[in-house]
XYZ file of C-alpha atoms in Angstrom:
317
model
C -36.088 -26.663 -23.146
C -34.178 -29.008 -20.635
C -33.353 -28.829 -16.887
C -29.925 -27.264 -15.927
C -27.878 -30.085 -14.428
C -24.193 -29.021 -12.781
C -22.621 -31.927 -14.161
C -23.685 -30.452 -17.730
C -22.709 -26.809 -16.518
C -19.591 -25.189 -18.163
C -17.126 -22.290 -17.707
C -14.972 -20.364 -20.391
C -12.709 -17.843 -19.125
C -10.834 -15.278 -20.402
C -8.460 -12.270 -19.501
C -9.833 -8.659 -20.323
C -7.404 -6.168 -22.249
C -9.924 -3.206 -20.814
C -11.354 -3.451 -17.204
C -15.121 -4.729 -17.801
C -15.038 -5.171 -21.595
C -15.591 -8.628 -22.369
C -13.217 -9.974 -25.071
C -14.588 -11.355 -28.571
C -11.870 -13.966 -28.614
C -9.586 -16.366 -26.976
C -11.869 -18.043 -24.248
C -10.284 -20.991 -22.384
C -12.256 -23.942 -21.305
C -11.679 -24.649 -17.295
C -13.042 -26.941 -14.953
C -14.894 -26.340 -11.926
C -16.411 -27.960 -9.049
C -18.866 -24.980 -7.714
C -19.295 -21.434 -8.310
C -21.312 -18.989 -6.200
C -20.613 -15.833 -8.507
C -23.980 -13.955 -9.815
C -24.981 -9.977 -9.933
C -27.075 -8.703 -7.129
C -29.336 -6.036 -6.379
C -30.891 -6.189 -2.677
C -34.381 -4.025 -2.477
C -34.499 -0.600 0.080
C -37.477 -0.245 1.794
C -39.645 2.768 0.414
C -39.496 5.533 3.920
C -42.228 7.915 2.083
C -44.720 9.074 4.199
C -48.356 10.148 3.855
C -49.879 7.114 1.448
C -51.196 4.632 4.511
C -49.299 2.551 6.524
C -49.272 0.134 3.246
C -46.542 2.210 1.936
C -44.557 2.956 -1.872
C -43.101 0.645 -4.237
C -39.119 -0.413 -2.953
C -36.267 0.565 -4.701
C -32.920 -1.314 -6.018
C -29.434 -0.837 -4.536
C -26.109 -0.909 -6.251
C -25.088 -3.922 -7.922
C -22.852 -6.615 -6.470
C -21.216 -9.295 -8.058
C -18.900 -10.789 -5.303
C -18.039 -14.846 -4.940
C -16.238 -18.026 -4.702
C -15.127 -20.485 -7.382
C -13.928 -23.602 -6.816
C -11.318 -25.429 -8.923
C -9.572 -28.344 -9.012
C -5.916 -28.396 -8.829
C -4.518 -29.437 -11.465
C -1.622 -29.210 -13.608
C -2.340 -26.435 -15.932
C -5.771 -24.702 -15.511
C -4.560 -24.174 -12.206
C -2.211 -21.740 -13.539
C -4.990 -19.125 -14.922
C -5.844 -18.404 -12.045
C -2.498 -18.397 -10.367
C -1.791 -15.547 -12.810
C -5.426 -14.088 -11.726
C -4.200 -13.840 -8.666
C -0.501 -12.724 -9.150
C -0.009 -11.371 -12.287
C 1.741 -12.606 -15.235
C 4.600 -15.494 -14.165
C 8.047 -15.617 -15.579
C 8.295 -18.650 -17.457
C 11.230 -21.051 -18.089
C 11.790 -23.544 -20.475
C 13.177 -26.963 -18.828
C 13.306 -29.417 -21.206
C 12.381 -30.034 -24.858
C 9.855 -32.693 -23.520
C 7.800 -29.094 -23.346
C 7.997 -28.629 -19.877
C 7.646 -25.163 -18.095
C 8.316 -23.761 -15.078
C 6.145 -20.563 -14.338
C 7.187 -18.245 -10.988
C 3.990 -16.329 -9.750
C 4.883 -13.979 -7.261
C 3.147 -12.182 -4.575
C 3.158 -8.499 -4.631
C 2.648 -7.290 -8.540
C 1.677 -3.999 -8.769
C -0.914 -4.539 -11.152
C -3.217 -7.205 -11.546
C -5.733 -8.709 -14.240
C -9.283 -8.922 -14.873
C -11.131 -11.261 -16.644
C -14.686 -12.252 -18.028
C -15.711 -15.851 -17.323
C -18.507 -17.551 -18.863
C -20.722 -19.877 -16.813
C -23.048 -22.032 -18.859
C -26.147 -24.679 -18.951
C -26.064 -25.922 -22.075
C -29.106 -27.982 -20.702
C -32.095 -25.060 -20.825
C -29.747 -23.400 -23.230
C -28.590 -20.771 -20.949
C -25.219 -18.438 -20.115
C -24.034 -15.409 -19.056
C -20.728 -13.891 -18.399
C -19.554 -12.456 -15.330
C -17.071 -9.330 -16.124
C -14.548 -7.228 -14.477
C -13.580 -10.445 -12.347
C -10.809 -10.087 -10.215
C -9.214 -12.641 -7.889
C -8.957 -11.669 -4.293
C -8.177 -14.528 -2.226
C -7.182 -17.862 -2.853
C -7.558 -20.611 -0.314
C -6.095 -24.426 -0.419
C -6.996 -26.748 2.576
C -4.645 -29.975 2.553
C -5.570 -33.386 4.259
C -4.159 -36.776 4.134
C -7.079 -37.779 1.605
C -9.591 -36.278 -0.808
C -9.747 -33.796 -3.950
C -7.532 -31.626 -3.861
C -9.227 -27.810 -4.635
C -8.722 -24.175 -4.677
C -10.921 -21.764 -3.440
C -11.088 -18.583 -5.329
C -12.881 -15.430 -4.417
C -13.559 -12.506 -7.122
C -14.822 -9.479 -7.240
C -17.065 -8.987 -10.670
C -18.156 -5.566 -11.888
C -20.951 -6.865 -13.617
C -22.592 -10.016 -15.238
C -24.484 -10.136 -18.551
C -27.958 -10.575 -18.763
C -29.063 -14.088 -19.211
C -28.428 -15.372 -22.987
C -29.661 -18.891 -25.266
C -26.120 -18.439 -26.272
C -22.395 -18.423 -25.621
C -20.251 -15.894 -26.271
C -17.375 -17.623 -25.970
C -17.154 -19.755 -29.261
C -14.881 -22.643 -29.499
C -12.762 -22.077 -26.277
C -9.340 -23.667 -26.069
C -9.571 -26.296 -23.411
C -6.799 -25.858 -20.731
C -6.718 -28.876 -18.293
C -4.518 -31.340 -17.154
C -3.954 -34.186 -14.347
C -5.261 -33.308 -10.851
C -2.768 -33.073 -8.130
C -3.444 -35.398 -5.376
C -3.960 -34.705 -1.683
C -1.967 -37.831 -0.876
C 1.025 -36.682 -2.591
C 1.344 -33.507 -0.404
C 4.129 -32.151 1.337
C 5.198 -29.777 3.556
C 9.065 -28.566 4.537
C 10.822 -26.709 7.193
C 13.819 -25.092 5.874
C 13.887 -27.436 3.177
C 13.738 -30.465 5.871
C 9.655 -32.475 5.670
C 8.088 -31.122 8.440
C 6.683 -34.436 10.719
C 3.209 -34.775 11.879
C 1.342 -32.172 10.578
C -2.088 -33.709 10.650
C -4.086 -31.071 8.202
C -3.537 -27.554 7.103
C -4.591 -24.580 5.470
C -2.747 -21.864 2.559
C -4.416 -18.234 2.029
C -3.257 -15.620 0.165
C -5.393 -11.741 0.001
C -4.636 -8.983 -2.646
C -7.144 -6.579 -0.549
C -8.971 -5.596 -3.444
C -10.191 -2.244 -2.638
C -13.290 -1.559 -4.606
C -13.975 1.974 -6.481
C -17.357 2.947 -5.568
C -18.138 5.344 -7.863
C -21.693 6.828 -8.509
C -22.535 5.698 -11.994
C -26.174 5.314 -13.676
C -25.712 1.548 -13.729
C -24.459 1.064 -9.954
C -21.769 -0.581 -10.737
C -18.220 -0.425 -9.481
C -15.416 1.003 -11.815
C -12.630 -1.557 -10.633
C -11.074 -2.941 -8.098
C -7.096 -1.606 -6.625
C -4.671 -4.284 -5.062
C -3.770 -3.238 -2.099
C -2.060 -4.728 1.061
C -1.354 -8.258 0.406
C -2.157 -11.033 3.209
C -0.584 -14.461 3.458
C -1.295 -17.513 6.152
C -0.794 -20.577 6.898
C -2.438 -22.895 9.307
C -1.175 -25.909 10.640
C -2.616 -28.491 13.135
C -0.120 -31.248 14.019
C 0.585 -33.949 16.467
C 2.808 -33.059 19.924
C 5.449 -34.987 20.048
C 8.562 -32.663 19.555
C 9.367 -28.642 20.537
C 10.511 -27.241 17.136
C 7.588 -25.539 16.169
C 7.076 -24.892 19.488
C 10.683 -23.125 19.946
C 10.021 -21.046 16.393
C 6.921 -19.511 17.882
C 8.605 -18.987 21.627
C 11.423 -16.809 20.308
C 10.068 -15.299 17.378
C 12.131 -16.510 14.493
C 10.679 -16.595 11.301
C 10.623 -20.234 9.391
C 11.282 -20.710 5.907
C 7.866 -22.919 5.221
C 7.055 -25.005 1.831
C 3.764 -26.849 0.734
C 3.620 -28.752 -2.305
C 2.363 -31.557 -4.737
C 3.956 -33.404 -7.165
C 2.998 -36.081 -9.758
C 4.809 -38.013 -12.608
C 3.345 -38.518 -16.422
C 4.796 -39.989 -18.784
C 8.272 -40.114 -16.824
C 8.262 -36.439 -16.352
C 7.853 -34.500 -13.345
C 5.490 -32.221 -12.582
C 5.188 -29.885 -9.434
C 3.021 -26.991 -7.632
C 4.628 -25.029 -4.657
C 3.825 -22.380 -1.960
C 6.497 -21.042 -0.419
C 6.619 -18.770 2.199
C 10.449 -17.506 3.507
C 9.952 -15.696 6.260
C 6.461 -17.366 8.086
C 5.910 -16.815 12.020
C 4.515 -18.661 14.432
C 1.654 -17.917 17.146
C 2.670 -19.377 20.509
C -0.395 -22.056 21.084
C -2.390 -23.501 23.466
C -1.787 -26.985 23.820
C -5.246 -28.139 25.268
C -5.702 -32.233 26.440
C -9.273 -33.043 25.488
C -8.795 -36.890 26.663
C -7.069 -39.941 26.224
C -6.040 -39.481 22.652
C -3.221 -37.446 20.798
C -2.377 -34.131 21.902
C -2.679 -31.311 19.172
C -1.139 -28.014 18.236
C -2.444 -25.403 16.072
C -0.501 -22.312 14.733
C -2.440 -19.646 12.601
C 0.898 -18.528 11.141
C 1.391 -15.316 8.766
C 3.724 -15.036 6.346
C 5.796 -11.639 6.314
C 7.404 -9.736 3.039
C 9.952 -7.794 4.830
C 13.266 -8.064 2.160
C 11.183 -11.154 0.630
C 7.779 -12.098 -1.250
C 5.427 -13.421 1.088
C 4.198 -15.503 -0.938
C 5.782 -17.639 -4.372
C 4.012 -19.969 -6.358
C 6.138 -22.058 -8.739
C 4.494 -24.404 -11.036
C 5.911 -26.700 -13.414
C 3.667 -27.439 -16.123
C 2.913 -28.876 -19.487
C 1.351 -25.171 -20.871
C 3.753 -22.796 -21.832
C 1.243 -20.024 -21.032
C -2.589 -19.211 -19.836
């Protein structure tokens, strides 16, 4: 028996047909950088009296299985968990050099669940976390690093632990990474100037069903209202953010990556039509730069609040 090492860890994935029932087939190998998914079940105090001021044995509380997943951004994996979070795309294809444009919008009435697989091959050891449902996604975009997504789900349940894997011979569903330095971010289809860093959320709400059931457990999870943001810190040198967030008009805002292979063009956007803008502070902290921040949020009056479009080499996930 070996030590589990992350950089031996794995994760197989794939998307339930019942709520909680984990699938015997078509597992997809994705990358990761971190995962802090895992069942839990805190301990309640014992409040018998009459046996010494020693006390009883504790009990367990209901099960939780609530957490984050990091990914990398890439050209295709990123899309399993773009439908995760959206539902199922509507896909397009652009070219016969095979490659597809998929539409994710916010909104979908319905959304899936999935069991993922988290291995160490190393001890051996695995278990699968089921039920999973994506929540929240968060991107944070600089002028340099990795560019990764944040992830949060909402699990039912997760297996106990097993030598091993359930998933068989996944399919492996990866591509290039997009890169932070290839960023960009538009205005009513005009670059947007001086935006130092920034910040992309999207919510589902997940409402959880708390039923009472002898394995205290929950029974699912319900979309409900939908939550979209946007934060930007930028350099002060002009008033047309400024102006947006004075007189209250919406902005039609646009963050994206792109990235050639091969001679083909490949793409991931956010777009958000009808964003508004905070009136900020616009603090002087010394002789350097001054800085505004708006914590912006995205409306879906007449619109989706939120549209992911990503043109990739998979025609599905």
């Amino acid at each position: 028996m070996g030590y589990g090492q992350g950089i031996n860890a794995v994760c197989s994935a794939v998307r339930e047909t019942t709520y909680g029932v984990v699938p015997a087939s078509g597992f997809k190998k994705l990358s990761f950088v971190s995962h802090s998914l895992g069942e839990e079940r805190p301990l309640i105090e014992d409040d018998q009296l009459g046996f010494g001021r020693d006390g009883r044995d504790p009990s367990y509380d209901v099960a939780t299985n609530d957490g984050d997943i990091v990914v990398p951004v890439d050209r295709d994996a990123i899309g399993f968990w773009l439908q995760m979070l959206f539902g199922a795309p509507t896909t397009t294809e652009l070219t016969a050099s095979q490659r597809y444009q998929h539409v994710f919008n916010s909104g979908a009435a319905a959304l899936p669940s999935a069991s993922i697989e988290i291995g160490s091959p190393d001890v051996p050891s695995y278990s699968v976390h089921r039920g999973a449902m994506a929540n929240q996604l968060r991107i944070a975009l600089s002028r340099q690093g990795m560019l990764n997504a944040t992830v949060s789900l909402i699990c039912q349940g997760e297996t106990a632990e097993i030598p091993t894997s359930v998933a068989g011979t996944p399919q492996a569903l990866s591509g290039p990474r997009f890169a932070q330095a290839r960023g960009v971010i538009t205005k009513g289809g005009v670059d947007l100037g001086n935006v130092v860093s920034a910040d992309i959320s999207f919510t589902n709400g997940l409402d959880k069903i708390e039923t009472i059931r002898p394995d205290g457990r929950i029974a699912g999870a319900i979309p409900g209202a939908t939550a979209a943001a946007v934060r930007l810190q930028t350099r002060f040198n002009t008033l047309e953010l400024l102006n947006a967030a004075t007189d209250g008009t919406p902005i039609a805002l646009n963050v994206g990556w792109g990235m050639d292979v091969g001679g083909s063009n490949y793409a991931l956007n956010f777009s958000l039509p009808r964003l508004f803008l905070p009136r900020p502070k616009k603090p002087i902290q010394g002789p350097r730069g001054i800085m505004q921040e708006f914590n912006c949020q995205a409306s879906g009056q007449d619109v989706n609040k939120m549209t992911a479009t990503l043109i990739s080499f998979a025609p599905s996930f």
